Amino acid sequence: HAGQMNLRSFDAWFVPWAQDKSASTQANHIAALTTFCSWLLARGLIESNWAKAIQRPSPDKGDGSRAMTPSELLRLIRTAEAMEAKAHRGQESCRSRVYRVSAYCGLRWLELRKLKVSMVNLAGVAPTIYLDRIGKGKNRKKLVIPLHPEAVAALLPQVMGKKPDELVFETMPDSKR
């Protein structure tokens, strides 16, 4: 019965439930409950909106990740290059190239994984990547990404001799997700 709900009975359920939930998930549930209690109050089913007294958790601060500094990025790329040289006895793998292209173009792992040779234009004064075949950007427009010289250097060996419908990176390093 709605009249039996109160802050104490809510806490008895919510505290154990919320232990493995993010602050934003908890806040969303509390907001929904507050709205529901306002609805009950408007219909005379409860005497007060006790849910307004619930303290909402502070928003998530994220996972602590941040953008790499230029020196950290360079160290990552050099480490990948050293590991590639050691593991493949001189044969190059694409891990360091994936890192370079991602860092200098802002492409995500999935975008790089789906990148085809036909989407890369290394000729001319302004080399670019066209993302209209992968998907739309957040603003729903086709993306044309100008390439940094480091990205061009990383992409050139990946596209040479390949057909337009082939993937730029045939094998990709594992994603963290």
PDB file of C-alpha atoms in Angstrom:
ATOM      1  CA  HIS A   1       0.000   0.000   0.000  1.00  0.00           C
ATOM      2  CA  ALA A   2       1.337   3.444  -0.951  1.00  0.00           C
ATOM      3  CA  GLY A   3       0.648   4.913   2.482  1.00  0.00           C
ATOM      4  CA  GLN A   4       3.068   2.423   4.068  1.00  0.00           C
ATOM      5  CA  MET A   5       6.053   3.659   2.078  1.00  0.00           C
ATOM      6  CA  ASN A   6       8.457   5.884   3.955  1.00  0.00           C
ATOM      7  CA  LEU A   7      12.089   6.881   4.117  1.00  0.00           C
ATOM      8  CA  ARG A   8      13.006   4.043   6.492  1.00  0.00           C
ATOM      9  CA  SER A   9      11.444   1.299   4.311  1.00  0.00           C
ATOM     10  CA  PHE A  10      13.038   2.834   1.231  1.00  0.00           C
ATOM     11  CA  ASP A  11      16.497   2.851   2.856  1.00  0.00           C
ATOM     12  CA  ALA A  12      16.093  -0.791   3.878  1.00  0.00           C
ATOM     13  CA  TRP A  13      15.671  -1.706   0.215  1.00  0.00           C
ATOM     14  CA  PHE A  14      17.821   0.950  -1.483  1.00  0.00           C
ATOM     15  CA  VAL A  15      21.072   0.754   0.485  1.00  0.00           C
ATOM     16  CA  PRO A  16      21.816  -2.924  -0.323  1.00  0.00           C
ATOM     17  CA  TRP A  17      20.576  -2.516  -3.906  1.00  0.00           C
ATOM     18  CA  ALA A  18      22.710   0.575  -4.568  1.00  0.00           C
ATOM     19  CA  GLN A  19      26.042  -0.907  -3.464  1.00  0.00           C
ATOM     20  CA  ASP A  20      27.093  -1.922  -6.975  1.00  0.00           C
ATOM     21  CA  LYS A  21      25.337   0.912  -8.833  1.00  0.00           C
ATOM     22  CA  SER A  22      26.916   4.105 -10.085  1.00  0.00           C
ATOM     23  CA  ALA A  23      26.039   7.453  -8.549  1.00  0.00           C
ATOM     24  CA  SER A  24      24.191   8.493 -11.702  1.00  0.00           C
ATOM     25  CA  THR A  25      22.083   5.294 -11.660  1.00  0.00           C
ATOM     26  CA  GLN A  26      21.239   5.885  -8.006  1.00  0.00           C
ATOM     27  CA  ALA A  27      20.340   9.522  -8.692  1.00  0.00           C
ATOM     28  CA  ASN A  28      18.096   8.492 -11.609  1.00  0.00           C
ATOM     29  CA  HIS A  29      16.201   6.029  -9.420  1.00  0.00           C
ATOM     30  CA  ILE A  30      15.799   8.592  -6.642  1.00  0.00           C
ATOM     31  CA  ALA A  31      14.523  11.172  -9.148  1.00  0.00           C
ATOM     32  CA  ALA A  32      11.970   8.672 -10.480  1.00  0.00           C
ATOM     33  CA  LEU A  33      10.843   7.853  -6.938  1.00  0.00           C
ATOM     34  CA  THR A  34      10.500  11.554  -6.087  1.00  0.00           C
ATOM     35  CA  THR A  35       8.321  12.056  -9.164  1.00  0.00           C
ATOM     36  CA  PHE A  36       6.216   9.019  -8.271  1.00  0.00           C
ATOM     37  CA  CYS A  37       5.737  10.278  -4.724  1.00  0.00           C
ATOM     38  CA  SER A  38       4.680  13.688  -6.093  1.00  0.00           C
ATOM     39  CA  TRP A  39       2.071  11.877  -8.179  1.00  0.00           C
ATOM     40  CA  LEU A  40       0.863   9.936  -5.110  1.00  0.00           C
ATOM     41  CA  LEU A  41       0.713  13.160  -3.068  1.00  0.00           C
ATOM     42  CA  ALA A  42      -1.329  14.938  -5.749  1.00  0.00           C
ATOM     43  CA  ARG A  43      -3.882  12.121  -5.564  1.00  0.00           C
ATOM     44  CA  GLY A  44      -4.020  12.142  -1.790  1.00  0.00           C
ATOM     45  CA  LEU A  45      -2.517   8.685  -1.427  1.00  0.00           C
ATOM     46  CA  ILE A  46       0.352   9.865   0.807  1.00  0.00           C
ATOM     47  CA  GLU A  47       0.565  12.782   3.263  1.00  0.00           C
ATOM     48  CA  SER A  48       3.940  14.161   2.169  1.00  0.00           C
ATOM     49  CA  ASN A  49       6.588  13.572  -0.451  1.00  0.00           C
ATOM     50  CA  TRP A  50       9.154  11.959   1.830  1.00  0.00           C
ATOM     51  CA  ALA A  51      11.348  11.119  -1.193  1.00  0.00           C
ATOM     52  CA  LYS A  52      12.395  14.780  -1.440  1.00  0.00           C
ATOM     53  CA  ALA A  53      14.384  14.240   1.767  1.00  0.00           C
ATOM     54  CA  ILE A  54      16.573  11.567   0.181  1.00  0.00           C
ATOM     55  CA  GLN A  55      20.094  12.834  -0.333  1.00  0.00           C
ATOM     56  CA  ARG A  56      21.209  12.229  -3.876  1.00  0.00           C
ATOM     57  CA  PRO A  57      24.732  10.927  -4.402  1.00  0.00           C
ATOM     58  CA  SER A  58      27.230  13.255  -5.993  1.00  0.00           C
ATOM     59  CA  PRO A  59      27.729  12.606  -9.703  1.00  0.00           C
ATOM     60  CA  ASP A  60      30.339  10.121 -10.820  1.00  0.00           C
ATOM     61  CA  LYS A  61      33.743  11.620 -11.197  1.00  0.00           C
ATOM     62  CA  GLY A  62      34.545   9.151 -13.952  1.00  0.00           C
ATOM     63  CA  ASP A  63      36.969   6.294 -13.823  1.00  0.00           C
ATOM     64  CA  GLY A  64      39.953   8.515 -13.195  1.00  0.00           C
ATOM     65  CA  SER A  65      41.112   8.255 -16.789  1.00  0.00           C
ATOM     66  CA  ARG A  66      42.462  11.299 -18.548  1.00  0.00           C
ATOM     67  CA  ALA A  67      44.044  12.201 -21.835  1.00  0.00           C
ATOM     68  CA  MET A  68      47.670  11.233 -22.182  1.00  0.00           C
ATOM     69  CA  THR A  69      50.305  13.893 -22.134  1.00  0.00           C
ATOM     70  CA  PRO A  70      52.419  14.149 -25.311  1.00  0.00           C
ATOM     71  CA  SER A  71      55.360  12.522 -23.528  1.00  0.00           C
ATOM     72  CA  GLU A  72      53.159   9.640 -22.304  1.00  0.00           C
ATOM     73  CA  LEU A  73      51.816   9.103 -25.823  1.00  0.00           C
ATOM     74  CA  LEU A  74      55.316   9.068 -27.272  1.00  0.00           C
ATOM     75  CA  ARG A  75      56.436   6.570 -24.618  1.00  0.00           C
ATOM     76  CA  LEU A  76      53.426   4.317 -25.427  1.00  0.00           C
ATOM     77  CA  ILE A  77      54.165   4.395 -29.155  1.00  0.00           C
ATOM     78  CA  ARG A  78      57.885   3.737 -28.633  1.00  0.00           C
ATOM     79  CA  THR A  79      57.108   0.852 -26.273  1.00  0.00           C
ATOM     80  CA  ALA A  80      54.735  -0.654 -28.845  1.00  0.00           C
ATOM     81  CA  GLU A  81      57.379  -0.292 -31.559  1.00  0.00           C
ATOM     82  CA  ALA A  82      60.005  -1.965 -29.361  1.00  0.00           C
ATOM     83  CA  MET A  83      57.650  -4.832 -28.506  1.00  0.00           C
ATOM     84  CA  GLU A  84      56.723  -5.275 -32.173  1.00  0.00           C
ATOM     85  CA  ALA A  85      60.374  -5.411 -33.219  1.00  0.00           C
ATOM     86  CA  LYS A  86      61.206  -7.917 -30.502  1.00  0.00           C
ATOM     87  CA  ALA A  87      58.144 -10.146 -30.924  1.00  0.00           C
ATOM     88  CA  HIS A  88      58.144 -10.239 -34.707  1.00  0.00           C
ATOM     89  CA  ARG A  89      61.897 -10.230 -35.285  1.00  0.00           C
ATOM     90  CA  GLY A  90      61.760  -7.119 -37.421  1.00  0.00           C
ATOM     91  CA  GLN A  91      58.363  -7.726 -39.009  1.00  0.00           C
ATOM     92  CA  GLU A  92      56.159  -4.782 -38.200  1.00  0.00           C
ATOM     93  CA  SER A  93      52.821  -5.208 -36.520  1.00  0.00           C
ATOM     94  CA  CYS A  94      50.224  -2.478 -36.614  1.00  0.00           C
ATOM     95  CA  ARG A  95      49.857  -1.712 -32.892  1.00  0.00           C
ATOM     96  CA  SER A  96      52.078   1.373 -32.915  1.00  0.00           C
ATOM     97  CA  ARG A  97      50.439   2.561 -36.139  1.00  0.00           C
ATOM     98  CA  VAL A  98      46.969   2.144 -34.628  1.00  0.00           C
ATOM     99  CA  TYR A  99      48.087   4.210 -31.637  1.00  0.00           C
ATOM    100  CA  ARG A 100      49.501   6.927 -33.894  1.00  0.00           C
ATOM    101  CA  VAL A 101      46.424   7.172 -36.107  1.00  0.00           C
ATOM    102  CA  SER A 102      44.084   7.130 -33.125  1.00  0.00           C
ATOM    103  CA  ALA A 103      46.037   9.794 -31.277  1.00  0.00           C
ATOM    104  CA  TYR A 104      46.517  12.132 -34.220  1.00  0.00           C
ATOM    105  CA  CYS A 105      43.023  11.724 -35.726  1.00  0.00           C
ATOM    106  CA  GLY A 106      40.859  11.181 -32.655  1.00  0.00           C
ATOM    107  CA  LEU A 107      39.412   7.967 -34.038  1.00  0.00           C
ATOM    108  CA  ARG A 108      38.057   5.343 -31.685  1.00  0.00           C
ATOM    109  CA  TRP A 109      38.984   1.670 -31.739  1.00  0.00           C
ATOM    110  CA  LEU A 110      35.776   0.612 -33.522  1.00  0.00           C
ATOM    111  CA  GLU A 111      36.170   3.355 -36.132  1.00  0.00           C
ATOM    112  CA  LEU A 112      39.732   2.236 -36.835  1.00  0.00           C
ATOM    113  CA  ARG A 113      38.625  -1.384 -36.978  1.00  0.00           C
ATOM    114  CA  LYS A 114      36.100  -0.548 -39.726  1.00  0.00           C
ATOM    115  CA  LEU A 115      38.339   1.870 -41.617  1.00  0.00           C
ATOM    116  CA  LYS A 116      38.693   0.879 -45.293  1.00  0.00           C
ATOM    117  CA  VAL A 117      41.352   1.939 -47.767  1.00  0.00           C
ATOM    118  CA  SER A 118      38.743   3.828 -49.830  1.00  0.00           C
ATOM    119  CA  MET A 119      38.123   6.119 -46.837  1.00  0.00           C
ATOM    120  CA  VAL A 120      41.755   7.240 -46.712  1.00  0.00           C
ATOM    121  CA  ASN A 121      43.052   9.896 -49.099  1.00  0.00           C
ATOM    122  CA  LEU A 122      46.804  10.352 -48.743  1.00  0.00           C
ATOM    123  CA  ALA A 123      47.274  12.123 -52.080  1.00  0.00           C
ATOM    124  CA  GLY A 124      47.381  15.858 -52.486  1.00  0.00           C
ATOM    125  CA  VAL A 125      48.162  18.786 -50.265  1.00  0.00           C
ATOM    126  CA  ALA A 126      45.662  17.885 -47.541  1.00  0.00           C
ATOM    127  CA  PRO A 127      45.508  14.142 -46.772  1.00  0.00           C
ATOM    128  CA  THR A 128      42.202  13.183 -45.160  1.00  0.00           C
ATOM    129  CA  ILE A 129      39.998  10.385 -43.835  1.00  0.00           C
ATOM    130  CA  TYR A 130      36.326  10.336 -44.838  1.00  0.00           C
ATOM    131  CA  LEU A 131      34.082   8.691 -42.256  1.00  0.00           C
ATOM    132  CA  ASP A 132      30.831   8.751 -44.202  1.00  0.00           C
ATOM    133  CA  ARG A 133      30.983   4.980 -44.728  1.00  0.00           C
ATOM    134  CA  ILE A 134      31.565   4.125 -41.041  1.00  0.00           C
ATOM    135  CA  GLY A 135      28.788   6.186 -39.566  1.00  0.00           C
ATOM    136  CA  LYS A 136      27.731   9.668 -38.752  1.00  0.00           C
ATOM    137  CA  GLY A 137      29.307  11.920 -36.173  1.00  0.00           C
ATOM    138  CA  LYS A 138      27.433  13.177 -33.155  1.00  0.00           C
ATOM    139  CA  ASN A 139      26.214  16.133 -35.193  1.00  0.00           C
ATOM    140  CA  ARG A 140      24.918  13.738 -37.892  1.00  0.00           C
ATOM    141  CA  LYS A 141      27.231  15.124 -40.562  1.00  0.00           C
ATOM    142  CA  LYS A 142      29.774  13.245 -42.601  1.00  0.00           C
ATOM    143  CA  LEU A 143      33.214  13.635 -41.111  1.00  0.00           C
ATOM    144  CA  VAL A 144      36.299  14.665 -43.026  1.00  0.00           C
ATOM    145  CA  ILE A 145      39.365  14.443 -40.823  1.00  0.00           C
ATOM    146  CA  PRO A 146      42.568  16.180 -41.922  1.00  0.00           C
ATOM    147  CA  LEU A 147      45.598  14.020 -41.290  1.00  0.00           C
ATOM    148  CA  HIS A 148      48.608  14.978 -39.218  1.00  0.00           C
ATOM    149  CA  PRO A 149      51.949  14.046 -40.850  1.00  0.00           C
ATOM    150  CA  GLU A 150      52.481  11.372 -38.151  1.00  0.00           C
ATOM    151  CA  ALA A 151      49.133   9.787 -39.064  1.00  0.00           C
ATOM    152  CA  VAL A 152      50.023   9.888 -42.765  1.00  0.00           C
ATOM    153  CA  ALA A 153      53.326   8.148 -42.026  1.00  0.00           C
ATOM    154  CA  ALA A 154      51.489   5.457 -40.037  1.00  0.00           C
ATOM    155  CA  LEU A 155      48.761   4.965 -42.654  1.00  0.00           C
ATOM    156  CA  LEU A 156      50.934   4.859 -45.772  1.00  0.00           C
ATOM    157  CA  PRO A 157      52.333   1.338 -45.268  1.00  0.00           C
ATOM    158  CA  GLN A 158      48.887   0.146 -44.196  1.00  0.00           C
ATOM    159  CA  VAL A 159      47.154   1.169 -47.440  1.00  0.00           C
ATOM    160  CA  MET A 160      49.877   0.548 -50.024  1.00  0.00           C
ATOM    161  CA  GLY A 161      49.007  -2.260 -52.419  1.00  0.00           C
ATOM    162  CA  LYS A 162      45.544  -2.836 -50.977  1.00  0.00           C
ATOM    163  CA  LYS A 163      42.207  -2.706 -52.788  1.00  0.00           C
ATOM    164  CA  PRO A 164      39.750   0.090 -51.878  1.00  0.00           C
ATOM    165  CA  ASP A 165      37.353  -2.290 -50.089  1.00  0.00           C
ATOM    166  CA  GLU A 166      40.069  -3.810 -47.874  1.00  0.00           C
ATOM    167  CA  LEU A 167      40.486  -2.851 -44.229  1.00  0.00           C
ATOM    168  CA  VAL A 168      43.350  -0.511 -43.404  1.00  0.00           C
ATOM    169  CA  PHE A 169      44.154  -2.457 -40.243  1.00  0.00           C
ATOM    170  CA  GLU A 170      43.565  -6.141 -40.978  1.00  0.00           C
ATOM    171  CA  THR A 171      44.428  -7.092 -37.423  1.00  0.00           C
ATOM    172  CA  MET A 172      43.725  -4.805 -34.522  1.00  0.00           C
ATOM    173  CA  PRO A 173      45.101  -4.822 -30.998  1.00  0.00           C
ATOM    174  CA  ASP A 174      42.585  -5.984 -28.419  1.00  0.00           C
ATOM    175  CA  SER A 175      40.182  -3.386 -27.108  1.00  0.00           C
ATOM    176  CA  LYS A 176      40.079  -2.753 -23.353  1.00  0.00           C
ATOM    177  CA  ARG A 177      36.266  -2.959 -23.434  1.00  0.00           C
TER     178      ARG A 177
END
